[in-house]
Short mmCIF file of N, CA and C in Angstrom, two decimals:
data_model
loop_
_atom_site.label_atom_id
_atom_site.label_comp_id
_atom_site.label_asym_id
_atom_site.label_seq_id
_atom_site.Cartn_x
_atom_site.Cartn_y
_atom_site.Cartn_z
N MET A 1 6.96 -6.50 -8.50
CA MET A 1 5.90 -6.18 -7.55
C MET A 1 5.11 -7.46 -7.25
N PHE A 2 3.84 -7.36 -7.03
CA PHE A 2 3.03 -8.53 -6.76
C PHE A 2 1.81 -8.54 -7.67
N TYR A 3 1.12 -9.64 -7.66
CA TYR A 3 -0.04 -9.85 -8.53
C TYR A 3 -1.15 -8.86 -8.20
N LYS A 4 -1.72 -8.22 -9.24
CA LYS A 4 -2.83 -7.29 -9.07
C LYS A 4 -4.14 -8.03 -9.27
N LYS A 5 -5.07 -7.84 -8.36
CA LYS A 5 -6.39 -8.46 -8.47
C LYS A 5 -7.28 -7.62 -9.37
N THR A 6 -8.23 -8.26 -10.02
CA THR A 6 -9.19 -7.53 -10.84
C THR A 6 -10.49 -7.38 -10.06
N GLY A 7 -11.36 -6.50 -10.54
CA GLY A 7 -12.63 -6.28 -9.86
C GLY A 7 -12.47 -5.34 -8.68
N PHE A 8 -13.30 -5.56 -7.67
CA PHE A 8 -13.31 -4.70 -6.50
C PHE A 8 -13.10 -5.52 -5.23
N PRO A 9 -12.58 -4.90 -4.18
CA PRO A 9 -12.40 -5.64 -2.93
C PRO A 9 -13.75 -5.93 -2.28
N GLU A 10 -13.78 -6.91 -1.42
CA GLU A 10 -14.98 -7.24 -0.65
C GLU A 10 -15.04 -6.35 0.59
N GLU A 11 -16.24 -6.13 1.10
CA GLU A 11 -16.37 -5.39 2.36
C GLU A 11 -15.69 -6.19 3.46
N ASN A 12 -15.07 -5.49 4.40
CA ASN A 12 -14.32 -6.04 5.54
C ASN A 12 -13.00 -6.69 5.13
N GLU A 13 -12.58 -6.53 3.90
CA GLU A 13 -11.28 -7.06 3.45
C GLU A 13 -10.16 -6.12 3.91
N ILE A 14 -9.05 -6.67 4.31
CA ILE A 14 -7.88 -5.90 4.72
C ILE A 14 -6.96 -5.78 3.50
N ILE A 15 -6.58 -4.54 3.15
CA ILE A 15 -5.75 -4.31 1.96
C ILE A 15 -4.64 -3.31 2.26
N ILE A 16 -3.63 -3.30 1.41
CA ILE A 16 -2.53 -2.34 1.50
C ILE A 16 -2.80 -1.20 0.53
N CYS A 17 -2.62 0.03 1.01
CA CYS A 17 -2.88 1.22 0.19
C CYS A 17 -1.69 2.16 0.25
N THR A 18 -1.58 3.02 -0.76
CA THR A 18 -0.61 4.10 -0.79
C THR A 18 -1.38 5.41 -0.78
N ILE A 19 -1.01 6.31 0.13
CA ILE A 19 -1.70 7.60 0.23
C ILE A 19 -1.37 8.43 -1.00
N LYS A 20 -2.41 8.89 -1.70
CA LYS A 20 -2.24 9.66 -2.93
C LYS A 20 -2.37 11.16 -2.66
N LYS A 21 -3.42 11.56 -1.94
CA LYS A 21 -3.69 12.98 -1.73
C LYS A 21 -4.31 13.16 -0.35
N VAL A 22 -3.86 14.18 0.37
CA VAL A 22 -4.38 14.48 1.70
C VAL A 22 -5.13 15.81 1.64
N LEU A 23 -6.40 15.77 2.03
CA LEU A 23 -7.24 16.97 2.11
C LEU A 23 -7.55 17.23 3.57
N PRO A 24 -8.13 18.39 3.91
CA PRO A 24 -8.39 18.70 5.32
C PRO A 24 -9.33 17.73 6.03
N ASN A 25 -10.26 17.08 5.30
CA ASN A 25 -11.21 16.20 5.97
C ASN A 25 -11.21 14.76 5.46
N CYS A 26 -10.33 14.44 4.51
CA CYS A 26 -10.27 13.06 4.00
C CYS A 26 -8.94 12.80 3.31
N VAL A 27 -8.73 11.53 2.99
CA VAL A 27 -7.50 11.09 2.33
C VAL A 27 -7.90 10.20 1.15
N PHE A 28 -7.25 10.39 0.00
CA PHE A 28 -7.45 9.50 -1.14
C PHE A 28 -6.27 8.53 -1.18
N ALA A 29 -6.59 7.26 -1.38
CA ALA A 29 -5.56 6.22 -1.36
C ALA A 29 -5.70 5.32 -2.58
N ILE A 30 -4.56 4.87 -3.11
CA ILE A 30 -4.52 3.91 -4.21
C ILE A 30 -4.51 2.52 -3.58
N LEU A 31 -5.40 1.65 -4.04
CA LEU A 31 -5.44 0.28 -3.54
C LEU A 31 -4.37 -0.53 -4.27
N ASP A 32 -3.27 -0.81 -3.58
CA ASP A 32 -2.11 -1.45 -4.20
C ASP A 32 -2.41 -2.85 -4.74
N GLU A 33 -3.32 -3.56 -4.11
CA GLU A 33 -3.61 -4.93 -4.51
C GLU A 33 -4.58 -5.03 -5.67
N TYR A 34 -5.20 -3.91 -6.04
CA TYR A 34 -6.20 -3.90 -7.12
C TYR A 34 -5.76 -2.97 -8.23
N ASP A 35 -6.00 -3.38 -9.46
CA ASP A 35 -5.57 -2.63 -10.62
C ASP A 35 -6.42 -1.38 -10.83
N LYS A 36 -5.79 -0.20 -10.78
CA LYS A 36 -6.42 1.09 -11.06
C LYS A 36 -7.63 1.39 -10.18
N LYS A 37 -7.54 1.08 -8.89
CA LYS A 37 -8.63 1.35 -7.95
C LYS A 37 -8.15 2.32 -6.88
N GLU A 38 -9.04 3.23 -6.49
CA GLU A 38 -8.74 4.19 -5.44
C GLU A 38 -9.83 4.14 -4.38
N GLY A 39 -9.50 4.64 -3.21
CA GLY A 39 -10.46 4.69 -2.12
C GLY A 39 -10.34 5.99 -1.36
N LEU A 40 -11.34 6.25 -0.53
CA LEU A 40 -11.38 7.45 0.29
C LEU A 40 -11.39 7.03 1.75
N ILE A 41 -10.59 7.71 2.56
CA ILE A 41 -10.57 7.47 4.00
C ILE A 41 -11.00 8.77 4.66
N HIS A 42 -12.15 8.74 5.35
CA HIS A 42 -12.65 9.95 6.02
C HIS A 42 -11.84 10.19 7.29
N ILE A 43 -11.75 11.44 7.70
CA ILE A 43 -10.95 11.82 8.88
C ILE A 43 -11.43 11.09 10.13
N SER A 44 -12.72 10.80 10.24
CA SER A 44 -13.25 10.12 11.42
C SER A 44 -12.78 8.67 11.52
N GLU A 45 -12.27 8.09 10.43
CA GLU A 45 -11.80 6.71 10.43
C GLU A 45 -10.29 6.60 10.66
N ILE A 46 -9.60 7.72 10.77
CA ILE A 46 -8.14 7.71 10.91
C ILE A 46 -7.71 7.53 12.36
N SER A 47 -8.41 8.19 13.27
CA SER A 47 -8.05 8.12 14.68
C SER A 47 -9.32 8.22 15.53
N PRO A 48 -9.37 7.53 16.67
CA PRO A 48 -10.58 7.58 17.49
C PRO A 48 -10.81 8.93 18.18
N GLY A 49 -9.76 9.71 18.39
CA GLY A 49 -9.89 11.00 19.06
C GLY A 49 -9.99 12.15 18.08
N ARG A 50 -9.97 13.36 18.62
CA ARG A 50 -10.04 14.56 17.79
C ARG A 50 -8.73 14.74 17.04
N ILE A 51 -8.83 15.09 15.76
CA ILE A 51 -7.65 15.32 14.92
C ILE A 51 -7.59 16.80 14.59
N ARG A 52 -6.54 17.46 15.02
CA ARG A 52 -6.36 18.87 14.69
C ARG A 52 -5.76 19.04 13.30
N ASN A 53 -4.76 18.23 12.99
CA ASN A 53 -4.10 18.29 11.68
C ASN A 53 -3.98 16.87 11.14
N ILE A 54 -4.69 16.59 10.07
CA ILE A 54 -4.70 15.24 9.49
C ILE A 54 -3.31 14.82 9.02
N ARG A 55 -2.47 15.79 8.66
CA ARG A 55 -1.12 15.49 8.17
C ARG A 55 -0.19 14.98 9.28
N ASP A 56 -0.61 15.09 10.53
CA ASP A 56 0.16 14.48 11.62
C ASP A 56 0.01 12.96 11.62
N TYR A 57 -1.02 12.44 10.97
CA TYR A 57 -1.31 11.01 10.96
C TYR A 57 -0.95 10.33 9.65
N VAL A 58 -1.16 11.02 8.51
CA VAL A 58 -0.88 10.43 7.20
C VAL A 58 -0.12 11.42 6.33
N LYS A 59 0.73 10.88 5.47
CA LYS A 59 1.50 11.70 4.54
C LYS A 59 1.41 11.06 3.15
N GLU A 60 1.47 11.89 2.12
CA GLU A 60 1.41 11.39 0.75
C GLU A 60 2.58 10.46 0.47
N GLY A 61 2.30 9.35 -0.21
CA GLY A 61 3.33 8.38 -0.54
C GLY A 61 3.52 7.28 0.49
N LYS A 62 2.94 7.40 1.67
CA LYS A 62 3.09 6.39 2.72
C LYS A 62 2.19 5.19 2.44
N LYS A 63 2.65 4.02 2.84
CA LYS A 63 1.87 2.78 2.75
C LYS A 63 1.09 2.61 4.06
N VAL A 64 -0.18 2.26 3.94
CA VAL A 64 -1.01 2.01 5.11
C VAL A 64 -1.83 0.74 4.89
N VAL A 65 -2.21 0.12 5.99
CA VAL A 65 -3.09 -1.05 5.94
C VAL A 65 -4.49 -0.56 6.24
N CYS A 66 -5.44 -0.89 5.38
CA CYS A 66 -6.81 -0.39 5.51
C CYS A 66 -7.81 -1.54 5.49
N LYS A 67 -8.96 -1.27 6.09
CA LYS A 67 -10.08 -2.21 6.04
C LYS A 67 -11.17 -1.58 5.18
N VAL A 68 -11.69 -2.32 4.22
CA VAL A 68 -12.75 -1.82 3.34
C VAL A 68 -14.06 -1.84 4.13
N LEU A 69 -14.63 -0.65 4.34
CA LEU A 69 -15.88 -0.55 5.09
C LEU A 69 -17.10 -0.53 4.19
N LYS A 70 -16.96 0.06 2.99
CA LYS A 70 -18.11 0.21 2.11
C LYS A 70 -17.63 0.30 0.66
N ILE A 71 -18.41 -0.27 -0.25
CA ILE A 71 -18.15 -0.17 -1.69
C ILE A 71 -19.26 0.70 -2.27
N ASP A 72 -18.88 1.75 -3.00
CA ASP A 72 -19.85 2.65 -3.63
C ASP A 72 -20.11 2.17 -5.05
N ASN A 73 -21.19 1.48 -5.27
CA ASN A 73 -21.50 0.90 -6.58
C ASN A 73 -21.92 1.95 -7.60
N ILE A 74 -22.34 3.13 -7.18
CA ILE A 74 -22.78 4.18 -8.10
C ILE A 74 -21.61 4.71 -8.92
N LYS A 75 -20.43 4.82 -8.35
CA LYS A 75 -19.28 5.42 -9.02
C LYS A 75 -18.55 4.46 -9.94
N HIS A 76 -18.95 3.22 -10.04
CA HIS A 76 -18.25 2.24 -10.88
C HIS A 76 -18.61 2.46 -12.31
#
């Protein structure tokens, strides 16, 4: 594989993620470049238009490129 970074990503950093779980209003993703880190992607950040079924856009196990918008320091 490739080298895993420690710590947390910076805001506005572009990273590769693997979709872990798809819910009706959000997606949980594993941050591939960081060791044991996960992120949340809200439905409003997936597509600019209305989304009827989130599973039309993302599927579990798929690799996606994401931009880090916010780091939640409370959950660390």
